[in-house]
DNA sequence: CAGTATACTAAACACTCGTTCAATCGAGAG
DNA sequence: CTCTCGATTGAACGAGTGTTTAGTATACTG
């Protein structure tokens, strides 16, 4: 007997979990209510009974995932999520469904996914600003654009995880993948790719021309 | 009167074009044969009559897009496509459907998309190797992984174009976007993000530990 | 000219979809 | 005990799906 009436009991949360798994794996449109029901071991009618509609179920999954992403904050800042991401990537097995679902949210362009990504960019932007102020990071001609790029580069392994994993011969998002990409990523972020500014200067000239 | 019987006449190619547009915009599962037919101004039955099934139509769209991507080769190498990409990004209005569809292919994990990405990575890898040999690019501890990263960073604006465009206030893949991301990208690839190797060295130590 | 193959449409088919509904089960309240 | 109410199911509904089929028009072939 819980305090609130329609609490997260066993069945309701099991349905939500099944939905998250299938939405993440197959996408929203390709997932049927009946398949969710089967995965959760209940009837299709019960899914609707609990959540009203497939769309509302999706909204609740979105909300649940966002909450999950915000949960593991570092304790230092407020509802931080870049620290949360760190935690999740180091404890992959537990958070894989959450991360898979996050990838879908960013692609489908759902309202929740959009806001989440905006937050991530904002967080990255301040982090980069502080880095520049502290003298540990390079400055840039376009701080916002750089923040967008760094953020999207960061979520890329989650969004493109199928391709990423396939090319590395891994079954999905594994810690082996994360570990292997760490050094090359940091090499790029430390030394860059080009050894001189030839390409950069050329682009600067070209852009000065047709602007 | 064409030489071959079932040649790319007007109707057939119009259906294919409509399919490419809708598959790219809404995805394969969310696109109905009837909506393709309507977009092409024909009946649903005719779509099947010409292509056999929705799945075969998809395969033909995939093949057509791959051919289109390979078409604009620089003339120097063989069936090159990194040069092709350059051409397309500079003539966006014409190739937007092709690029949109490419983004879908990479996400859906279709066979054609997988091979295309593999080719892109291979091309990138040789390009990076030559860059290192010529002394214009930095060396790396993991050439293949770096090639994968650089490639995926490259296709990211196409794959995540919806988010990318939204955050820049653009309606879609525009030349304004491409132009604005050019400098920050090259800055990252030239100077990197960090001004010293503190993070990189720390990662090296950490990885040496738990390997 | 007749004959035939092809482009094309409208209707129907079999199926799946999300959702609704009536009925049943089980536990807590009085 | 009865009564009630939420959980749960299975069947049904209407809409939409990909595909099939019968039929018509059109254009090339002999």
Short mmCIF file of C-alpha atoms (C1' of nucleotides) in Angstrom, two decimals:
data_model
loop_
_atom_site.label_atom_id
_atom_site.label_comp_id
_atom_site.label_asym_id
_atom_site.label_seq_id
_atom_site.Cartn_x
_atom_site.Cartn_y
_atom_site.Cartn_z
CA UNK A 1 0.00 0.00 0.00
CA UNK A 2 1.70 3.16 -1.20
CA UNK A 3 0.96 6.68 -0.07
CA UNK A 4 -0.06 8.05 -3.46
CA UNK A 5 -2.80 6.17 -5.33
CA UNK A 6 -1.37 5.78 -8.84
CA UNK A 7 2.18 5.17 -7.71
CA UNK A 8 4.93 3.51 -9.72
CA UNK A 9 3.89 0.02 -8.80
CA UNK A 10 5.32 -3.05 -10.48
CA UNK A 11 3.16 -3.34 -13.59
CA UNK A 12 3.11 0.28 -14.62
CA UNK A 13 6.85 0.68 -14.36
CA UNK A 14 7.41 -2.64 -16.11
CA UNK A 15 5.35 -1.38 -19.06
CA UNK A 16 7.31 1.86 -19.08
CA UNK A 17 10.56 -0.08 -19.04
CA UNK A 18 9.47 -2.27 -21.92
CA UNK A 19 8.43 0.81 -23.90
CA UNK A 20 11.77 2.48 -23.30
CA UNK A 21 13.63 -0.61 -24.45
CA UNK A 22 11.60 -0.98 -27.64
CA UNK A 23 11.35 2.72 -28.47
CA UNK A 24 15.14 2.94 -28.14
CA UNK A 25 15.78 -0.16 -30.22
CA UNK A 26 13.20 0.20 -33.01
CA UNK A 27 11.99 3.79 -32.84
CA UNK A 28 8.59 5.14 -31.87
CA UNK A 29 6.63 4.52 -35.07
CA UNK A 30 8.06 1.04 -35.60
CA UNK A 31 7.09 -0.04 -32.08
CA UNK A 32 3.52 -1.28 -31.60
CA UNK A 33 1.52 -1.10 -28.41
CA UNK A 34 1.05 -4.85 -28.67
CA UNK A 35 4.78 -5.50 -28.79
CA UNK A 36 5.26 -3.35 -25.71
CA UNK A 37 2.50 -5.28 -23.98
CA UNK A 38 4.08 -8.59 -24.89
CA UNK A 39 7.51 -7.45 -23.70
CA UNK A 40 5.95 -6.44 -20.39
CA UNK A 41 3.88 -9.62 -20.17
CA UNK A 42 0.48 -7.90 -20.18
CA UNK A 43 -2.34 -7.22 -22.65
CA UNK A 44 -2.41 -4.34 -25.10
CA UNK A 45 -5.51 -2.89 -23.49
CA UNK A 46 -3.75 -2.57 -20.15
CA UNK A 47 -1.04 -0.41 -21.67
CA UNK A 48 -3.67 2.07 -22.83
CA UNK A 49 -5.55 1.74 -19.54
CA UNK A 50 -2.45 2.86 -17.63
CA UNK A 51 -1.12 5.56 -19.92
CA UNK A 52 -4.12 6.74 -21.94
CA UNK A 53 -2.48 6.50 -25.33
CA UNK A 54 0.74 5.49 -27.04
CA UNK A 55 1.69 9.15 -27.37
CA UNK A 56 1.19 9.81 -23.65
CA UNK A 57 3.25 6.73 -22.87
CA UNK A 58 6.00 8.21 -25.00
CA UNK A 59 5.77 11.50 -23.13
CA UNK A 60 6.07 9.65 -19.83
CA UNK A 61 9.09 7.71 -21.10
CA UNK A 62 10.68 10.97 -22.19
CA UNK A 63 10.07 12.51 -18.78
CA UNK A 64 11.38 9.44 -16.98
CA UNK A 65 14.56 9.42 -19.05
CA UNK A 66 15.16 13.13 -18.50
CA UNK A 67 14.76 12.61 -14.76
CA UNK A 68 17.13 9.67 -14.91
CA UNK A 69 19.68 11.76 -16.78
CA UNK A 70 19.46 14.55 -14.23
CA UNK A 71 19.57 12.20 -11.24
CA UNK A 72 23.27 11.42 -11.04
CA UNK A 73 24.46 14.93 -10.55
CA UNK A 74 27.90 15.47 -9.12
CA UNK A 75 26.57 17.05 -5.93
CA UNK A 76 28.55 20.20 -6.62
CA UNK A 77 26.33 22.09 -9.05
CA UNK A 78 22.57 22.20 -9.44
CA UNK A 79 20.70 19.82 -11.74
CA UNK A 80 23.84 19.20 -13.73
CA UNK A 81 23.96 16.60 -16.43
CA UNK A 82 27.43 16.60 -17.91
CA UNK A 83 28.62 15.04 -14.67
CA UNK A 84 25.68 12.70 -14.98
CA UNK A 85 26.89 11.62 -18.39
CA UNK A 86 30.30 10.80 -16.96
CA UNK A 87 28.75 8.56 -14.33
CA UNK A 88 26.66 6.78 -16.92
CA UNK A 89 29.46 6.16 -19.34
CA UNK A 90 31.51 4.60 -16.56
CA UNK A 91 28.62 2.37 -15.46
CA UNK A 92 27.42 1.42 -18.90
CA UNK A 93 25.64 -1.85 -18.22
CA UNK A 94 23.18 -0.16 -15.91
CA UNK A 95 22.41 2.90 -17.99
CA UNK A 96 22.52 1.46 -21.50
CA UNK A 97 18.74 1.64 -22.04
CA UNK A 98 18.74 5.24 -20.87
CA UNK A 99 21.54 6.20 -23.23
CA UNK A 100 19.99 4.30 -26.14
CA UNK A 101 16.73 6.12 -25.56
CA UNK A 102 18.56 9.42 -25.35
CA UNK A 103 19.95 8.80 -28.82
CA UNK A 104 16.44 8.29 -30.17
CA UNK A 105 15.15 11.42 -28.48
CA UNK A 106 17.83 13.55 -30.10
CA UNK A 107 17.04 12.12 -33.52
CA UNK A 108 13.25 12.20 -33.38
CA UNK A 109 13.30 15.85 -32.46
CA UNK A 110 10.94 15.38 -29.52
CA UNK A 111 10.31 18.41 -27.35
CA UNK A 112 12.08 16.84 -24.38
CA UNK A 113 15.08 15.86 -26.49
CA UNK A 114 15.38 19.36 -27.89
CA UNK A 115 15.39 20.97 -24.45
CA UNK A 116 17.87 18.39 -23.20
CA UNK A 117 20.29 19.11 -26.00
CA UNK A 118 19.89 22.85 -25.51
CA UNK A 119 20.83 22.38 -21.87
CA UNK A 120 23.83 20.30 -22.84
CA UNK A 121 25.03 22.98 -25.25
CA UNK A 122 24.55 25.68 -22.65
CA UNK A 123 26.51 23.63 -20.13
CA UNK A 124 29.27 23.01 -22.64
CA UNK A 125 29.40 26.68 -23.54
CA UNK A 126 29.98 27.77 -19.93
CA UNK A 127 32.52 25.01 -19.47
CA UNK A 128 34.40 26.23 -22.53
CA UNK A 129 34.16 29.86 -21.37
CA UNK A 130 35.66 28.94 -18.03
CA UNK A 131 38.34 26.93 -19.77
CA UNK A 132 39.32 29.92 -21.85
CA UNK A 133 39.21 32.21 -18.81
CA UNK A 134 41.41 29.81 -16.85
CA UNK A 135 43.85 29.66 -19.72
CA UNK A 136 43.55 25.89 -20.19
CA UNK A 137 41.54 26.09 -23.40
CA UNK A 138 42.05 27.79 -26.74
CA UNK A 139 39.89 30.77 -27.63
CA UNK A 140 37.64 30.76 -30.67
CA UNK A 141 36.09 33.09 -33.21
CA UNK A 142 32.61 31.73 -32.50
CA UNK A 143 32.10 30.43 -28.94
CA UNK A 144 28.49 29.32 -29.42
CA UNK A 145 29.21 27.43 -32.61
CA UNK A 146 32.19 25.75 -31.01
CA UNK A 147 30.02 24.71 -28.07
CA UNK A 148 27.46 23.24 -30.47
CA UNK A 149 30.18 21.33 -32.32
CA UNK A 150 31.81 19.97 -29.18
CA UNK A 151 28.45 18.93 -27.77
CA UNK A 152 27.31 17.18 -30.92
CA UNK A 153 30.69 15.49 -31.25
CA UNK A 154 30.14 14.30 -27.70
CA UNK A 155 26.71 12.78 -28.25
CA UNK A 156 27.70 11.37 -31.62
CA UNK A 157 28.77 7.96 -30.26
CA UNK A 158 25.33 7.62 -28.68
CA UNK A 159 23.36 8.81 -31.70
CA UNK A 160 25.40 6.84 -34.21
CA UNK A 161 26.13 3.98 -31.85
CA UNK A 162 24.96 1.35 -34.33
CA UNK A 163 27.50 2.46 -36.94
CA UNK A 164 30.11 3.16 -34.33
CA UNK A 165 29.78 -0.27 -32.78
CA UNK A 166 29.60 -2.03 -36.13
CA UNK A 167 32.87 -0.49 -37.32
CA UNK A 168 34.62 -1.54 -34.15
CA UNK A 169 33.14 -5.01 -34.17
CA UNK A 170 31.23 -4.45 -30.97
CA UNK A 171 27.63 -5.51 -30.32
CA UNK A 172 26.54 -2.10 -29.06
CA UNK A 173 27.60 0.65 -26.69
CA UNK A 174 30.39 -1.07 -24.77
CA UNK A 175 33.02 0.09 -22.35
CA UNK A 176 35.62 -1.22 -24.80
CA UNK A 177 34.38 1.32 -27.33
CA UNK A 178 34.46 4.16 -24.82
CA UNK A 179 37.95 3.20 -23.70
CA UNK A 180 39.28 2.93 -27.22
CA UNK A 181 37.93 6.29 -28.32
CA UNK A 182 39.24 8.14 -25.28
CA UNK A 183 42.82 8.62 -26.39
CA UNK A 184 42.22 9.54 -30.05
CA UNK A 185 39.52 11.99 -28.96
CA UNK A 186 41.81 13.64 -26.46
CA UNK A 187 44.64 13.67 -28.99
CA UNK A 188 42.38 15.57 -31.38
CA UNK A 189 41.29 17.93 -28.62
CA UNK A 190 44.88 18.49 -27.51
CA UNK A 191 47.03 18.63 -30.63
CA UNK A 192 44.35 19.06 -33.26
CA UNK A 193 44.69 17.36 -36.60
CA UNK A 194 46.72 19.81 -38.67
CA UNK A 195 50.24 20.71 -37.67
CA UNK A 196 50.06 24.26 -39.02
CA UNK A 197 47.40 26.84 -39.80
CA UNK A 198 47.52 26.57 -43.58
CA UNK A 199 43.97 25.21 -43.98
CA UNK A 200 42.61 27.55 -41.33
CA UNK A 201 44.18 30.62 -42.90
CA UNK A 202 42.97 29.58 -46.34
CA UNK A 203 39.43 29.23 -45.03
CA UNK A 204 39.66 32.62 -43.34
CA UNK A 205 40.65 34.18 -46.64
CA UNK A 206 37.96 32.36 -48.59
CA UNK A 207 35.25 33.38 -46.13
CA UNK A 208 36.43 36.97 -46.11
CA UNK A 209 35.83 36.95 -49.86
CA UNK A 210 32.22 35.85 -50.28
CA UNK A 211 30.77 37.15 -47.03
CA UNK B 1 11.63 5.66 -77.47
CA UNK B 2 14.49 4.41 -75.34
CA UNK B 3 16.82 1.56 -76.20
CA UNK B 4 16.15 -0.48 -73.06
CA UNK B 5 12.53 -1.33 -72.32
CA UNK B 6 12.12 -0.44 -68.64
CA UNK B 7 14.24 2.69 -68.80
CA UNK B 8 14.11 5.62 -66.39
CA UNK B 9 11.18 7.30 -68.05
CA UNK B 10 9.32 10.18 -66.48
CA UNK B 11 6.86 8.40 -64.20
CA UNK B 12 9.19 5.85 -62.72
CA UNK B 13 11.83 8.40 -61.81
CA UNK B 14 9.19 10.77 -60.47
CA UNK B 15 8.00 8.04 -58.10
CA UNK B 16 11.58 7.35 -57.05
CA UNK B 17 12.14 11.05 -56.44
CA UNK B 18 9.00 11.32 -54.33
CA UNK B 19 10.06 8.27 -52.33
CA UNK B 20 13.50 9.72 -51.69
CA UNK B 21 12.00 12.99 -50.51
CA UNK B 22 9.55 11.34 -48.13
CA UNK B 23 11.89 8.61 -46.87
CA UNK B 24 14.45 11.31 -46.08
CA UNK B 25 11.93 13.57 -44.36
CA UNK B 26 9.80 11.08 -42.41
CA UNK B 27 11.77 7.83 -42.41
CA UNK B 28 10.99 4.53 -44.11
CA UNK B 29 8.39 3.10 -41.75
CA UNK B 30 6.53 6.38 -41.34
CA UNK B 31 6.19 6.80 -45.09
CA UNK B 32 3.24 5.03 -46.74
CA UNK B 33 3.11 3.83 -50.32
CA UNK B 34 -0.02 5.93 -50.78
CA UNK B 35 1.72 9.12 -49.67
CA UNK B 36 4.53 8.43 -52.13
CA UNK B 37 1.95 7.87 -54.84
CA UNK B 38 0.18 11.12 -54.00
CA UNK B 39 3.45 13.06 -53.98
CA UNK B 40 4.24 11.64 -57.41
CA UNK B 41 0.71 12.22 -58.67
CA UNK B 42 -0.06 8.56 -59.38
CA UNK B 43 -2.00 5.73 -57.78
CA UNK B 44 -0.65 3.46 -55.07
CA UNK B 45 -0.97 0.42 -57.27
CA UNK B 46 1.31 1.94 -59.87
CA UNK B 47 4.10 2.34 -57.34
CA UNK B 48 3.98 -1.38 -56.66
CA UNK B 49 3.57 -2.13 -60.36
CA UNK B 50 6.83 -0.34 -61.10
CA UNK B 51 8.96 -1.44 -58.16
CA UNK B 52 7.42 -4.69 -56.95
CA UNK B 53 7.23 -3.74 -53.30
CA UNK B 54 7.92 -0.91 -50.90
CA UNK B 55 11.10 -2.65 -49.79
CA UNK B 56 12.39 -2.99 -53.35
CA UNK B 57 11.58 0.66 -53.94
CA UNK B 58 13.73 1.45 -50.92
CA UNK B 59 16.57 -0.63 -52.30
CA UNK B 60 16.36 1.20 -55.60
CA UNK B 61 16.37 4.56 -53.82
CA UNK B 62 19.44 3.46 -51.86
CA UNK B 63 21.21 2.42 -55.05
CA UNK B 64 20.26 5.63 -56.83
CA UNK B 65 21.56 7.76 -53.96
CA UNK B 66 24.82 5.83 -53.81
CA UNK B 67 25.29 6.36 -57.54
CA UNK B 68 24.49 10.04 -57.13
CA UNK B 69 27.05 10.32 -54.34
CA UNK B 70 29.71 8.63 -56.44
CA UNK B 71 28.89 10.63 -59.57
CA UNK B 72 30.60 13.92 -58.79
CA UNK B 73 34.06 12.53 -58.44
CA UNK B 74 36.98 14.91 -58.79
CA UNK B 75 38.25 13.23 -61.93
CA UNK B 76 41.59 12.56 -60.26
CA UNK B 77 40.96 9.37 -58.33
CA UNK B 78 38.65 6.46 -59.02
CA UNK B 79 35.08 6.40 -57.71
CA UNK B 80 35.95 8.87 -55.02
CA UNK B 81 33.32 10.33 -52.77
CA UNK B 82 35.00 12.71 -50.39
CA UNK B 83 35.51 15.04 -53.33
CA UNK B 84 31.90 14.38 -54.21
CA UNK B 85 30.85 15.53 -50.76
CA UNK B 86 32.73 18.78 -51.23
CA UNK B 87 30.90 19.44 -54.48
CA UNK B 88 27.55 18.74 -52.87
CA UNK B 89 28.10 20.91 -49.84
CA UNK B 90 28.99 23.81 -52.12
CA UNK B 91 25.90 23.28 -54.29
CA UNK B 92 23.47 22.57 -51.51
CA UNK B 93 20.16 23.48 -53.09
CA UNK B 94 20.58 20.87 -55.76
CA UNK B 95 21.80 18.01 -53.60
CA UNK B 96 19.79 18.58 -50.43
CA UNK B 97 17.47 15.59 -50.99
CA UNK B 98 20.48 13.37 -51.61
CA UNK B 99 22.19 14.50 -48.44
CA UNK B 100 19.00 14.24 -46.38
CA UNK B 101 18.54 10.69 -47.62
CA UNK B 102 22.16 9.90 -46.83
CA UNK B 103 21.54 10.90 -43.25
CA UNK B 104 18.65 8.45 -43.05
CA UNK B 105 20.68 5.65 -44.59
CA UNK B 106 23.42 6.03 -42.01
CA UNK B 107 20.91 5.93 -39.18
CA UNK B 108 18.70 3.09 -40.38
CA UNK B 109 21.70 0.84 -40.75
CA UNK B 110 20.75 -0.21 -44.27
CA UNK B 111 23.25 -2.38 -46.09
CA UNK B 112 24.02 0.35 -48.63
CA UNK B 113 24.50 2.94 -45.92
CA UNK B 114 26.87 0.67 -44.03
CA UNK B 115 29.06 0.08 -47.07
CA UNK B 116 29.02 3.77 -47.89
CA UNK B 117 30.21 4.71 -44.43
CA UNK B 118 32.87 2.02 -44.53
CA UNK B 119 34.16 3.51 -47.78
CA UNK B 120 34.15 6.97 -46.27
CA UNK B 121 36.17 5.78 -43.29
CA UNK B 122 38.64 4.00 -45.53
CA UNK B 123 39.04 7.13 -47.64
CA UNK B 124 39.52 9.24 -44.54
CA UNK B 125 42.06 6.81 -43.17
CA UNK B 126 44.27 6.99 -46.28
CA UNK B 127 43.88 10.77 -46.36
CA UNK B 128 45.06 10.95 -42.74
CA UNK B 129 47.93 8.55 -43.42
CA UNK B 130 49.12 10.70 -46.29
CA UNK B 131 48.74 13.80 -44.15
CA UNK B 132 50.97 12.27 -41.49
CA UNK B 133 53.48 11.09 -44.10
CA UNK B 134 53.60 14.56 -45.64
CA UNK B 135 54.13 16.09 -42.24
CA UNK B 136 51.03 18.27 -42.39
CA UNK B 137 49.04 16.22 -39.88
CA UNK B 138 49.63 15.03 -36.35
CA UNK B 139 50.29 11.36 -35.72
CA UNK B 140 48.06 9.29 -33.49
CA UNK B 141 48.11 6.28 -31.21
CA UNK B 142 45.17 4.69 -33.06
CA UNK B 143 44.92 5.64 -36.75
CA UNK B 144 41.79 3.64 -37.49
CA UNK B 145 39.90 4.99 -34.51
CA UNK B 146 40.91 8.52 -35.39
CA UNK B 147 39.68 7.98 -38.95
CA UNK B 148 36.35 6.74 -37.60
CA UNK B 149 36.06 9.75 -35.32
CA UNK B 150 36.94 12.27 -38.01
CA UNK B 151 34.53 10.65 -40.45
CA UNK B 152 31.64 10.55 -38.02
CA UNK B 153 32.33 14.12 -36.97
CA UNK B 154 32.15 14.96 -40.65
CA UNK B 155 28.78 13.35 -41.32
CA UNK B 156 27.36 14.56 -38.02
CA UNK B 157 25.87 17.78 -39.46
CA UNK B 158 23.98 15.67 -41.98
CA UNK B 159 22.82 13.03 -39.54
CA UNK B 160 21.86 15.50 -36.82
CA UNK B 161 20.85 18.23 -39.23
CA UNK B 162 17.50 18.77 -37.57
CA UNK B 163 19.11 19.58 -34.21
CA UNK B 164 21.97 21.39 -35.85
CA UNK B 165 19.66 23.62 -37.87
CA UNK B 166 17.30 24.21 -34.98
CA UNK B 167 20.07 25.45 -32.70
CA UNK B 168 21.28 27.86 -35.34
CA UNK B 169 17.78 29.06 -36.21
CA UNK B 170 17.97 27.68 -39.74
CA UNK B 171 15.19 25.79 -41.52
CA UNK B 172 17.42 22.91 -42.57
CA UNK B 173 20.77 22.19 -44.13
CA UNK B 174 21.74 25.66 -45.40
CA UNK B 175 24.90 27.16 -46.78
CA UNK B 176 24.79 29.62 -43.88
CA UNK B 177 25.20 26.67 -41.50
CA UNK B 178 28.08 25.23 -43.50
CA UNK B 179 29.80 28.58 -43.68
CA UNK B 180 29.40 29.29 -39.98
CA UNK B 181 30.73 25.91 -38.88
CA UNK B 182 33.77 26.07 -41.15
CA UNK B 183 36.00 28.28 -39.00
CA UNK B 184 35.26 26.75 -35.59
CA UNK B 185 35.75 23.27 -37.05
CA UNK B 186 39.09 24.21 -38.56
CA UNK B 187 40.10 25.95 -35.35
CA UNK B 188 39.44 22.72 -33.47
CA UNK B 189 41.32 20.72 -36.08
CA UNK B 190 44.25 23.16 -36.03
CA UNK B 191 44.76 24.26 -32.44
CA UNK B 192 42.70 21.64 -30.66
CA UNK B 193 40.68 22.56 -27.60
CA UNK B 194 43.15 22.18 -24.73
CA UNK B 195 46.24 24.35 -24.57
CA UNK B 196 48.36 21.69 -22.87
CA UNK B 197 48.46 17.91 -22.56
CA UNK B 198 47.24 17.68 -18.96
CA UNK B 199 43.98 15.89 -19.79
CA UNK B 200 45.63 13.68 -22.39
CA UNK B 201 48.41 12.62 -20.04
CA UNK B 202 45.94 11.97 -17.26
CA UNK B 203 43.90 9.75 -19.57
CA UNK B 204 47.04 7.91 -20.65
CA UNK B 205 47.86 7.18 -17.03
CA UNK B 206 44.33 6.12 -16.19
CA UNK B 207 44.14 3.77 -19.16
CA UNK B 208 47.51 2.28 -18.37
CA UNK B 209 46.07 1.38 -14.98
CA UNK B 210 42.95 -0.64 -15.72
CA UNK B 211 43.94 -2.16 -19.05
"C1'" DC C 1 -6.54 -2.90 -89.58
"C1'" DA C 2 -6.36 -6.42 -85.44
"C1'" DG C 3 -3.35 -8.01 -81.58
"C1'" DT C 4 -0.65 -7.48 -77.80
"C1'" DA C 5 1.88 -5.61 -74.26
"C1'" DT C 6 2.32 -1.96 -71.12
"C1'" DA C 7 0.87 2.16 -68.09
"C1'" DC C 8 -2.36 3.10 -65.13
"C1'" DT C 9 -6.55 3.31 -61.95
"C1'" DA C 10 -10.05 1.99 -58.63
"C1'" DA C 11 -11.53 -1.37 -55.75
"C1'" DA C 12 -10.89 -4.99 -52.86
"C1'" DC C 13 -8.11 -8.06 -49.74
"C1'" DA C 14 -5.75 -9.48 -45.75
"C1'" DC C 15 -3.49 -7.65 -42.09
"C1'" DT C 16 -1.88 -4.57 -38.38
"C1'" DC C 17 -2.48 -0.46 -36.04
"C1'" DG C 18 -4.21 2.31 -31.76
"C1'" DT C 19 -8.08 2.38 -29.12
"C1'" DT C 20 -12.64 1.05 -26.91
"C1'" DC C 21 -15.67 -1.88 -24.45
"C1'" DA C 22 -17.86 -5.39 -21.83
"C1'" DA C 23 -16.70 -8.77 -18.68
"C1'" DT C 24 -13.94 -10.97 -15.06
"C1'" DC C 25 -10.88 -11.19 -11.20
"C1'" DG C 26 -9.20 -9.86 -6.58
"C1'" DA C 27 -8.56 -7.24 -2.74
"C1'" DG C 28 -9.94 -3.65 0.64
"C1'" DA C 29 -14.01 -1.09 3.06
"C1'" DG C 30 -18.19 -1.15 5.40
"C1'" DC D 1 -20.74 -11.23 4.39
"C1'" DT D 2 -21.70 -7.53 0.49
"C1'" DC D 3 -20.17 -3.66 -2.17
"C1'" DT D 4 -17.04 -1.23 -4.68
"C1'" DC D 5 -13.26 -0.12 -7.36
"C1'" DG D 6 -9.08 -0.71 -9.83
"C1'" DA D 7 -6.33 -4.13 -12.50
"C1'" DT D 8 -6.65 -6.98 -16.23
"C1'" DT D 9 -8.10 -9.52 -20.31
"C1'" DG D 10 -9.98 -10.75 -24.86
"C1'" DA D 11 -12.76 -9.41 -28.36
"C1'" DA D 12 -14.16 -5.99 -31.34
"C1'" DC D 13 -13.98 -1.53 -34.09
"C1'" DG D 14 -12.49 1.69 -37.46
"C1'" DA D 15 -8.74 3.42 -39.78
"C1'" DG D 16 -4.63 2.69 -42.28
"C1'" DT D 17 -1.12 -0.49 -44.10
"C1'" DG D 18 1.20 -3.07 -48.29
"C1'" DT D 19 -0.27 -5.71 -51.93
"C1'" DT D 20 -3.41 -8.01 -55.49
"C1'" DT D 21 -6.54 -8.00 -59.02
"C1'" DA D 22 -9.72 -6.84 -62.57
"C1'" DG D 23 -10.41 -3.62 -65.79
"C1'" DT D 24 -9.48 0.38 -68.97
"C1'" DA D 25 -6.81 3.23 -71.93
"C1'" DT D 26 -2.95 3.81 -74.85
"C1'" DA D 27 0.61 2.99 -77.84
"C1'" DC D 28 3.66 0.03 -80.34
"C1'" DT D 29 3.89 -4.38 -83.50
"C1'" DG D 30 2.51 -7.38 -87.00
#
